[in-house]
Short mmCIF file of C-alpha atoms in Angstrom, two decimals:
data_model
loop_
_atom_site.label_atom_id
_atom_site.label_comp_id
_atom_site.label_asym_id
_atom_site.label_seq_id
_atom_site.Cartn_x
_atom_site.Cartn_y
_atom_site.Cartn_z
CA MET A 6 4.20 -12.83 -27.36
CA LYS A 7 4.25 -11.75 -30.96
CA THR A 8 6.22 -9.36 -33.10
CA LEU A 9 4.75 -6.70 -35.38
CA GLN A 10 6.52 -4.63 -37.93
CA ILE A 11 5.77 -0.94 -37.42
CA ALA A 12 7.43 1.72 -39.59
CA GLY A 13 10.10 -0.74 -40.64
CA ARG A 14 10.95 -1.82 -37.09
CA ASN A 15 10.18 -5.07 -35.31
CA VAL A 16 8.16 -4.40 -32.17
CA THR A 17 7.50 -7.09 -29.58
CA VAL A 18 3.89 -7.05 -28.39
CA HIS A 19 3.05 -8.23 -24.88
CA GLU A 20 -0.54 -8.93 -23.86
CA TYR A 21 -1.75 -8.55 -20.27
CA ASN A 22 -5.05 -8.40 -18.46
CA THR A 23 -3.81 -5.48 -16.37
CA VAL A 24 -0.98 -2.96 -16.66
CA ILE A 25 -0.01 -1.11 -13.48
CA VAL A 26 1.90 2.13 -14.05
CA GLY A 27 4.44 2.79 -11.31
CA ALA A 28 6.41 0.49 -9.02
CA GLY A 29 6.09 2.48 -5.83
CA ALA A 30 4.19 1.42 -2.73
CA ALA A 31 0.77 1.96 -4.36
CA GLY A 32 1.67 0.14 -7.57
CA MET A 33 3.25 -2.81 -5.76
CA ASN A 34 0.30 -3.00 -3.34
CA CYS A 35 -2.05 -3.08 -6.31
CA ALA A 36 -0.04 -5.89 -7.91
CA VAL A 37 -0.03 -7.96 -4.70
CA HIS A 38 -3.78 -7.60 -4.20
CA LEU A 39 -4.53 -8.28 -7.86
CA VAL A 40 -2.50 -11.52 -7.89
CA GLU A 41 -4.26 -12.62 -4.69
CA PHE A 42 -7.68 -11.66 -6.10
CA MET A 43 -7.12 -13.61 -9.32
CA ALA A 44 -5.70 -16.64 -7.50
CA GLN A 45 -8.71 -16.76 -5.15
CA ARG A 46 -10.96 -16.92 -8.20
CA GLY A 47 -9.06 -19.84 -9.67
CA ILE A 48 -7.26 -17.92 -12.41
CA ALA A 49 -4.13 -19.88 -13.29
CA GLU A 50 -0.79 -18.07 -13.16
CA PRO A 51 -2.22 -14.63 -12.36
CA TYR A 52 1.27 -13.13 -12.27
CA GLU A 53 1.51 -13.83 -16.02
CA ARG A 54 -1.52 -11.59 -16.60
CA ILE A 55 -0.17 -8.49 -14.84
CA ALA A 56 2.61 -6.10 -15.84
CA VAL A 57 4.13 -3.35 -13.71
CA VAL A 58 5.59 -0.62 -15.91
CA THR A 59 8.05 1.89 -14.48
CA ALA A 60 10.91 4.14 -15.52
CA GLY A 61 12.90 2.51 -12.70
CA ARG A 62 11.97 0.54 -9.59
CA THR A 63 14.05 2.73 -7.31
CA LEU A 64 13.24 6.10 -8.87
CA GLY A 65 9.74 6.86 -7.62
CA ALA A 66 8.57 8.96 -4.71
CA SER A 67 8.06 5.94 -2.45
CA ARG A 68 11.69 4.87 -2.77
CA MET A 69 13.29 8.30 -2.75
CA SER A 70 11.29 10.17 -0.14
CA GLY A 71 12.33 10.49 3.44
CA SER A 72 11.89 12.80 6.38
CA ASP A 73 12.50 12.83 10.09
CA LYS A 74 9.24 10.95 10.56
CA GLN A 75 7.09 9.50 7.80
CA THR A 76 3.64 8.90 9.22
CA TYR A 77 1.32 6.05 8.30
CA TYR A 78 -2.20 6.98 9.41
CA LYS A 79 -4.67 4.24 10.34
CA MET A 80 -7.39 3.51 12.84
CA GLY A 81 -5.97 3.33 16.37
CA THR A 82 -4.75 0.00 17.73
CA ALA A 83 -3.61 0.95 21.25
CA PRO A 84 -5.50 -1.14 23.83
CA GLU A 85 -5.82 1.82 26.22
CA THR A 86 -7.18 4.20 23.54
CA PRO A 87 -10.34 2.74 21.98
CA ASP A 88 -11.12 3.86 18.43
CA SER A 89 -13.81 3.17 15.86
CA ALA A 90 -14.30 3.55 12.13
CA VAL A 91 -16.92 6.25 12.75
CA GLU A 92 -14.55 8.31 14.93
CA PHE A 93 -11.73 7.85 12.42
CA ALA A 94 -14.00 9.05 9.60
CA LYS A 95 -15.02 12.09 11.66
CA SER A 96 -11.35 13.07 11.96
CA LEU A 97 -10.84 12.68 8.21
CA THR A 98 -13.83 14.92 7.44
CA ALA A 99 -13.32 17.51 10.21
CA ALA A 100 -11.87 20.11 7.84
CA GLY A 101 -14.59 19.55 5.24
CA CYS A 102 -12.17 18.25 2.61
CA CYS A 103 -13.42 14.68 2.35
CA HIS A 104 -16.78 13.06 1.69
CA GLU A 105 -18.17 11.29 4.75
CA ASP A 106 -18.99 8.05 2.91
CA LEU A 107 -15.48 7.82 1.44
CA ALA A 108 -13.91 8.63 4.81
CA LEU A 109 -15.89 5.81 6.42
CA ILE A 110 -14.72 3.39 3.72
CA GLU A 111 -11.12 4.50 4.33
CA ALA A 112 -11.59 3.99 8.06
CA ILE A 113 -13.12 0.53 7.70
CA GLY A 114 -10.28 -0.66 5.46
CA SER A 115 -7.42 1.07 7.24
CA LEU A 116 -6.50 -1.73 9.64
CA ARG A 117 -6.81 -4.43 6.99
CA GLU A 118 -4.28 -2.57 4.84
CA PHE A 119 -2.03 -1.75 7.79
CA TYR A 120 -1.81 -5.42 8.78
CA HIS A 121 -1.27 -6.32 5.12
CA LEU A 122 1.86 -4.12 5.20
CA VAL A 123 2.94 -5.70 8.49
CA GLN A 124 2.54 -9.16 6.94
CA ALA A 125 4.59 -8.03 3.94
CA GLY A 126 7.43 -7.18 6.33
CA VAL A 127 7.23 -3.43 6.93
CA PRO A 128 8.94 -2.97 10.33
CA PHE A 129 6.33 -0.90 12.15
CA PRO A 130 7.21 -0.69 15.86
CA HIS A 131 5.30 -2.80 18.36
CA ASP A 132 5.53 -3.55 22.04
CA ALA A 133 6.33 -6.87 23.73
CA MET A 134 2.65 -7.88 23.63
CA GLY A 135 2.41 -7.27 19.87
CA SER A 136 0.44 -4.02 20.04
CA TYR A 137 1.54 -1.60 17.33
CA ILE A 138 2.88 1.66 18.70
CA GLY A 139 0.91 4.74 17.75
CA TYR A 140 1.22 8.41 18.49
CA LYS A 141 -1.11 11.40 18.41
CA THR A 142 -0.94 13.91 15.58
CA ASP A 143 -2.35 17.42 15.32
CA HIS A 144 -6.11 17.65 15.89
CA ASP A 145 -6.47 13.94 16.58
CA PRO A 146 -7.14 12.61 20.09
CA TYR A 147 -6.31 9.00 19.18
CA GLU A 148 -2.98 7.24 18.65
CA ARG A 149 -3.60 6.59 14.96
CA ALA A 150 -0.24 7.53 13.51
CA THR A 151 2.67 5.14 13.29
CA SER A 152 6.01 5.16 11.55
CA ALA A 153 8.85 2.80 10.70
CA GLY A 154 11.18 5.80 10.70
CA PRO A 155 12.36 8.19 8.00
CA LYS A 156 12.17 5.50 5.31
CA THR A 157 8.65 4.19 5.97
CA SER A 158 7.48 4.54 2.36
CA LYS A 159 10.75 3.03 1.09
CA PHE A 160 10.21 0.02 3.36
CA MET A 161 6.62 -0.28 2.15
CA SER A 162 7.70 -0.22 -1.49
CA GLU A 163 10.56 -2.69 -0.97
CA CYS A 164 8.53 -5.16 1.11
CA LEU A 165 5.63 -5.12 -1.35
CA GLU A 166 8.01 -5.55 -4.29
CA ALA A 167 9.55 -8.57 -2.53
CA GLN A 168 6.07 -10.03 -2.11
CA VAL A 169 5.31 -9.46 -5.81
CA ARG A 170 8.58 -11.23 -6.71
CA ARG A 171 7.66 -14.19 -4.47
CA TYR A 172 4.37 -14.48 -6.38
CA GLY A 173 6.22 -14.72 -9.66
#
């Protein structure tokens, strides 16, 4: 860290490899994955190379939003309702508002990211056998939707922030 004098004022300069703007669920998820990515490649103290910049941790849409049911949409996990990445991608592109290749990528990665949130501590409901509860949404024959209640995005943001803090 160094200090520069700019227009007669001392300004502290911080240097980082990456600056993430926003401390909501997306920003915290990015920080978690980036620390893990750097650590896997042998980069020492990756948390020292990343900064999360925000006007306030609790002020963003992820922390302040809520509704009767916030839905997290992923590939289906119910044992009695088989699903596939191809079928998931077809649902995403059914209205013509998404490119097929991008929808397939979203489908392929959806469960990995869902289980990443579960591992971070987001309390998605599951049954006694450990299967995550899903429900059907409009125009979708599979049980792809899930919710941790009206504060799903708040839980996501808080759990991911806690994981970032554990990393340093």
